[in-house]
XYZ file of C-alpha atoms in Angstrom:
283
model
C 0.000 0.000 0.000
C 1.250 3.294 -1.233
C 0.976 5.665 1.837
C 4.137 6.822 3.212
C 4.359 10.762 2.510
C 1.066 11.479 1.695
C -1.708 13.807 2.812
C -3.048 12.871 6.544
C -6.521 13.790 7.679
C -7.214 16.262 10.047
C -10.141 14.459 11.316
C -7.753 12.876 14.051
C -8.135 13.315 17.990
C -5.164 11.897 18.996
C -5.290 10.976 23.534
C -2.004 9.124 23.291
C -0.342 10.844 25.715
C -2.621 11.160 28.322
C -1.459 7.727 29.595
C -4.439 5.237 29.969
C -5.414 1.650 32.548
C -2.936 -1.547 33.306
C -4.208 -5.044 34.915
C -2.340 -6.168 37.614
C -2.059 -9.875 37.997
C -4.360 -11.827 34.841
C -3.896 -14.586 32.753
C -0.773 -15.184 30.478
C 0.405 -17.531 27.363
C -2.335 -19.613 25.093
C -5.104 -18.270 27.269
C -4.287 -14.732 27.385
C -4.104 -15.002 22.916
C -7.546 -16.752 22.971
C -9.301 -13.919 25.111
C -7.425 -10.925 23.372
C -8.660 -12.416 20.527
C -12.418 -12.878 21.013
C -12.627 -9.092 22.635
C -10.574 -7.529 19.692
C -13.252 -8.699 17.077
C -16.230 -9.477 18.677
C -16.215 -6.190 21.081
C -16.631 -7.922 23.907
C -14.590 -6.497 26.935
C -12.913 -9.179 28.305
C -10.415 -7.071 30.666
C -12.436 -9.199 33.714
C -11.491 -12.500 32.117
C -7.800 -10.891 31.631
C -7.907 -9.906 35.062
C -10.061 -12.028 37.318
C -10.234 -10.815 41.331
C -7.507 -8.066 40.477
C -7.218 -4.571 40.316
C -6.656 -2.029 37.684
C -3.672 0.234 38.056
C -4.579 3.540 36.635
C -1.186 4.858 35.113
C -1.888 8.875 35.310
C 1.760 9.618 34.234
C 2.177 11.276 30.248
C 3.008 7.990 27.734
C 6.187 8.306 25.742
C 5.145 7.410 22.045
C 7.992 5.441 20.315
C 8.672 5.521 16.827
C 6.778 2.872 15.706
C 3.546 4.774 17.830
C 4.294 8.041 15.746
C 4.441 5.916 12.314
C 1.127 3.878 13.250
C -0.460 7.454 13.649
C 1.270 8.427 10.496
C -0.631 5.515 8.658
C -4.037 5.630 10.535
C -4.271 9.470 9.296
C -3.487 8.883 5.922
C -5.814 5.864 5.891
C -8.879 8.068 6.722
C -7.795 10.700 4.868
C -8.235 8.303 1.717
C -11.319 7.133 3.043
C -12.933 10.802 3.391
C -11.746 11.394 -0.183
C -13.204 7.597 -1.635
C -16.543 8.194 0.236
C -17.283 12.067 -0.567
C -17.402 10.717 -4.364
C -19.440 7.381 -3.256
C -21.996 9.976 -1.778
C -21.982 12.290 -4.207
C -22.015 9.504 -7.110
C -24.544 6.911 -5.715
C -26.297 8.685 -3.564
C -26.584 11.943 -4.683
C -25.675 13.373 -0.970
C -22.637 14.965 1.228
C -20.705 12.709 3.294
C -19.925 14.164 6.497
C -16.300 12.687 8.009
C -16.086 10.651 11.450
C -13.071 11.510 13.660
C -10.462 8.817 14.513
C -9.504 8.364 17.922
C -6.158 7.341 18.986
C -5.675 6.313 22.293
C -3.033 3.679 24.171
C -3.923 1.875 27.230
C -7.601 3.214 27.635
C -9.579 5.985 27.127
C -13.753 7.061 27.500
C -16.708 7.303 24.993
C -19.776 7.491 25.238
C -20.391 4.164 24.120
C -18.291 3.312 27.113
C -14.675 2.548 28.016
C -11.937 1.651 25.825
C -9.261 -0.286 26.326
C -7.110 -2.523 24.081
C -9.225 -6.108 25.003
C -12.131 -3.736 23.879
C -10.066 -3.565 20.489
C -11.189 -1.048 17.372
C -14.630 0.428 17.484
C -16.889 3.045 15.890
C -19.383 4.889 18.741
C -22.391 6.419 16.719
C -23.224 8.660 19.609
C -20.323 11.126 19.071
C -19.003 9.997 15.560
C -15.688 8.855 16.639
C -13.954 5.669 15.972
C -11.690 4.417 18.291
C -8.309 2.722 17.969
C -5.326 1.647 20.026
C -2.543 1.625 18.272
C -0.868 -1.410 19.510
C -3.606 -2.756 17.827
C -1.564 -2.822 14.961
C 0.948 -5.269 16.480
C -1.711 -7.839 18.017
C -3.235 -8.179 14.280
C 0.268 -8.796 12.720
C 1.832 -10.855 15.171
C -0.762 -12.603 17.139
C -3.998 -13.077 14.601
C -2.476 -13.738 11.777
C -3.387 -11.210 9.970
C 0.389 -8.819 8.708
C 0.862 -6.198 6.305
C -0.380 -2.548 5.354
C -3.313 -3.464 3.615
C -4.711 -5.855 6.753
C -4.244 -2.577 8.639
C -5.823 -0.648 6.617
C -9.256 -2.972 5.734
C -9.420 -2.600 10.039
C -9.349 1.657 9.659
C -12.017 1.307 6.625
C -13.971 -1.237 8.537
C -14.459 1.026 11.345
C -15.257 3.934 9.150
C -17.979 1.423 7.528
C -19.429 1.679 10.223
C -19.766 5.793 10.386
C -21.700 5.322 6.652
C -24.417 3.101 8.121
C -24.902 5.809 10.435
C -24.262 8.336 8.142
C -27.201 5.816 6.021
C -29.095 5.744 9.228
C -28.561 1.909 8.723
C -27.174 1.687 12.030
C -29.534 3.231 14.022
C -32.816 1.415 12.530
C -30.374 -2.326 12.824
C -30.183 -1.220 16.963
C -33.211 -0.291 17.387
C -34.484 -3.706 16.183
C -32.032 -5.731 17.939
C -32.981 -3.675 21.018
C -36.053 -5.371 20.526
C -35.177 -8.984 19.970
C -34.308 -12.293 21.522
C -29.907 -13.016 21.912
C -29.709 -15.261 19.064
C -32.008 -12.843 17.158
C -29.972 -9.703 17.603
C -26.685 -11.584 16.753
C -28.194 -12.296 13.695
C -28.580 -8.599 13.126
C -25.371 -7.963 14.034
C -24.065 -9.975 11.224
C -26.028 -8.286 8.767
C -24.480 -5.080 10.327
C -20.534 -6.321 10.177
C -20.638 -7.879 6.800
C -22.367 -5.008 5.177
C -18.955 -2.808 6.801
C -16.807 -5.721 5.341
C -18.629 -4.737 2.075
C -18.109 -1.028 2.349
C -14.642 -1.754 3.276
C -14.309 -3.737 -0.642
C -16.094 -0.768 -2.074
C -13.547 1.534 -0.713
C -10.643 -0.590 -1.601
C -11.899 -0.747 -5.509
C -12.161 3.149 -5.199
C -8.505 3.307 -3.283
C -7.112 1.247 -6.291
C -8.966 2.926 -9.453
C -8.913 6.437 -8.534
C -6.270 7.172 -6.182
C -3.849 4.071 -6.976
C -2.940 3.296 -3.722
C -3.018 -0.639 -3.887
C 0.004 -2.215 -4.875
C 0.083 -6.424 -5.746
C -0.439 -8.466 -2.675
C -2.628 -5.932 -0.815
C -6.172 -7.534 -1.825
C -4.731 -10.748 -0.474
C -3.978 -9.293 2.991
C -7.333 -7.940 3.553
C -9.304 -10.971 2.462
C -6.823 -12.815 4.766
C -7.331 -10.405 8.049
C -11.299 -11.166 7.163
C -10.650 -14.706 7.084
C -8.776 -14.403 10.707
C -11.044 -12.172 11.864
C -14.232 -14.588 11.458
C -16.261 -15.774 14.037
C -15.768 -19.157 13.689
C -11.889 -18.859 12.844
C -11.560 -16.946 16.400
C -13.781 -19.440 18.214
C -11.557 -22.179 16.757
C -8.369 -20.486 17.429
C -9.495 -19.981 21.053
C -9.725 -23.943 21.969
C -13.869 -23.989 21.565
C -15.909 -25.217 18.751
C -17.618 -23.054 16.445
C -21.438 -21.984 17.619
C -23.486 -20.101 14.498
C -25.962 -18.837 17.303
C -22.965 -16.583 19.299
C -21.617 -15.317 15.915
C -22.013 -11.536 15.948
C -19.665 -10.622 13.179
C -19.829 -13.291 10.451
C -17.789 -16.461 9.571
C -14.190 -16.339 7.635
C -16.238 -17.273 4.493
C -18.734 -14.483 4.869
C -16.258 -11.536 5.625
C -14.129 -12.651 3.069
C -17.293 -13.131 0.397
C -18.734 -9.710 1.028
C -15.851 -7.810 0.953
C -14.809 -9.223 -2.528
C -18.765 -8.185 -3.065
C -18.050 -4.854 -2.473
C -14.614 -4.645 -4.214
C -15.756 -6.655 -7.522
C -19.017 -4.214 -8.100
C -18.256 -0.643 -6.475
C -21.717 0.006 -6.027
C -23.417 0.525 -2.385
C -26.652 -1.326 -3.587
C -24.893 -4.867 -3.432
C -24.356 -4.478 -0.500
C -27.412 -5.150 1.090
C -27.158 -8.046 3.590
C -30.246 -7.056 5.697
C -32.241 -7.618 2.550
C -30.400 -10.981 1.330
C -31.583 -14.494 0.431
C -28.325 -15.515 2.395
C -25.129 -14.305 4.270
């Protein structure tokens, strides 16, 4: 992915330095991957599994940001900066309206929103309530190193994914799939929440296709890392990874197959209509 030296967004609220929350005590090795894993995609806090009868240290002191911090941020800006640029056109193309940005977070150790707290077992996460997405930039390592799931491109399906998310809202898509899952059984509103991640996965496509035809950003490779961070990023991949077998009636983001089938949706037509999972024959 072609991104070094270019144009960052200004849409970024960067908390890095205001230091964040540590565990003391916790679960370590196999165990600790398994957890880490389940909260980073299925946004499920799991800092009381990570941490069970122990106390949070809250670490008030300013963070020193290495290098490889200060290049994540680099990356993450001029991620969403192609992402504001790819979805003004979208909007103005398909839908004949004005696409209003979402601000990017950055944050390491934890941080608040009023969607709740953040913290890096919380993992990446769009809040529609203020328009902010939400990212810790370790982040970056645990998808690389400990999912599976390396390279620019992987990184970079995670930033659009979250900012996926800001369209349905944007769409008011997100608002009208809550309010009905607000009103349904568990297994019923996990359902919905399917519908909700694999439509992002297929915005996420739509804005790579745009990313490689009219700002030529892609280079060779970089389809094959995103539809390989979807495939590690499924719910029945993680579940599986995690020592437990697969069950279809937890999923709340989609299986390998279904991420990685409606993001190549997305990529292989461009257009915002096929990407309809709430009205599809099948996922």
């Amino acid at each position: 992915m072609k991104w070094r030296g270019r144009q960052g967004s200004r849409n970024i609220e960067d908390r890095r330095r205001s230091g964040g929350v540590r565990a003391a005590g916790g679960i370590g090795g196999f165990g600790l991957l398994a957890v880490l894993a389940i909260g980073y995609f299925l946004g499920v806090d799991v800092t009381p599994f990570l941490n069970p009868g122990g106390s949070q240290i809250t670490n008030g002191r300013s963070v020193e940001l290495t290098p490889q911090d200060e290049q994540a941020a680099e990356f993450v800006s001029v991620t969403l900066a192609d992402t504001e640029t790819v979805w003004a056109e979208i909007f103005e193309q398909q839908l004949n309206a004005t696409y209003r940005p979402a601000t990017m977070v950055l944050f390491k150790g934890a941080t608040q929103s009023p969607c709740g707290g953040a913290n890096g077992a919380s993992g990446p996460f769009y809040c529609p309530t203020d328009r902010k997405a939400y990212l810790d930039t370790d982040f970056f390592t645990t998808l690389s190193r400990r999912l599976g799931a390396s390279g620019d491109f992987a990184a970079a399906y995670v930033v659009a994914h979250e900012i996926a998310h800001h369209v349905q809202n944007e769409l008011g898509i997100l608002a009208e799939a809550n309010k009905a899952r607000s009103r349904m059984g568990q297994a019923e509103s996990n359902r919905v929440s399917v519908m909700i991640e694999l439509q992002a996965d297929c915005f996420s496509g739509i804005w790579a296709r745009y990313a490689q035809d009219r700002l030529g950003t892609l280079e060779r490779g970089d389809l094959g890392e995103a539809l390989n961070a979807a495939r590690q990023i499924g719910d029945d991949t993680l579940q599986r990874n995690a020592g437990q077998r697969p069950n279809p009636h937890s999923f709340t983001h989609g299986t390998s197959a279904q991420r990685q089938n409606w993001f190549q949706r997305g990529f292989e037509t461009a257009d915002i209509r096929q990407c309809d999972t709430f009205g599809a024959s099948a996922l």
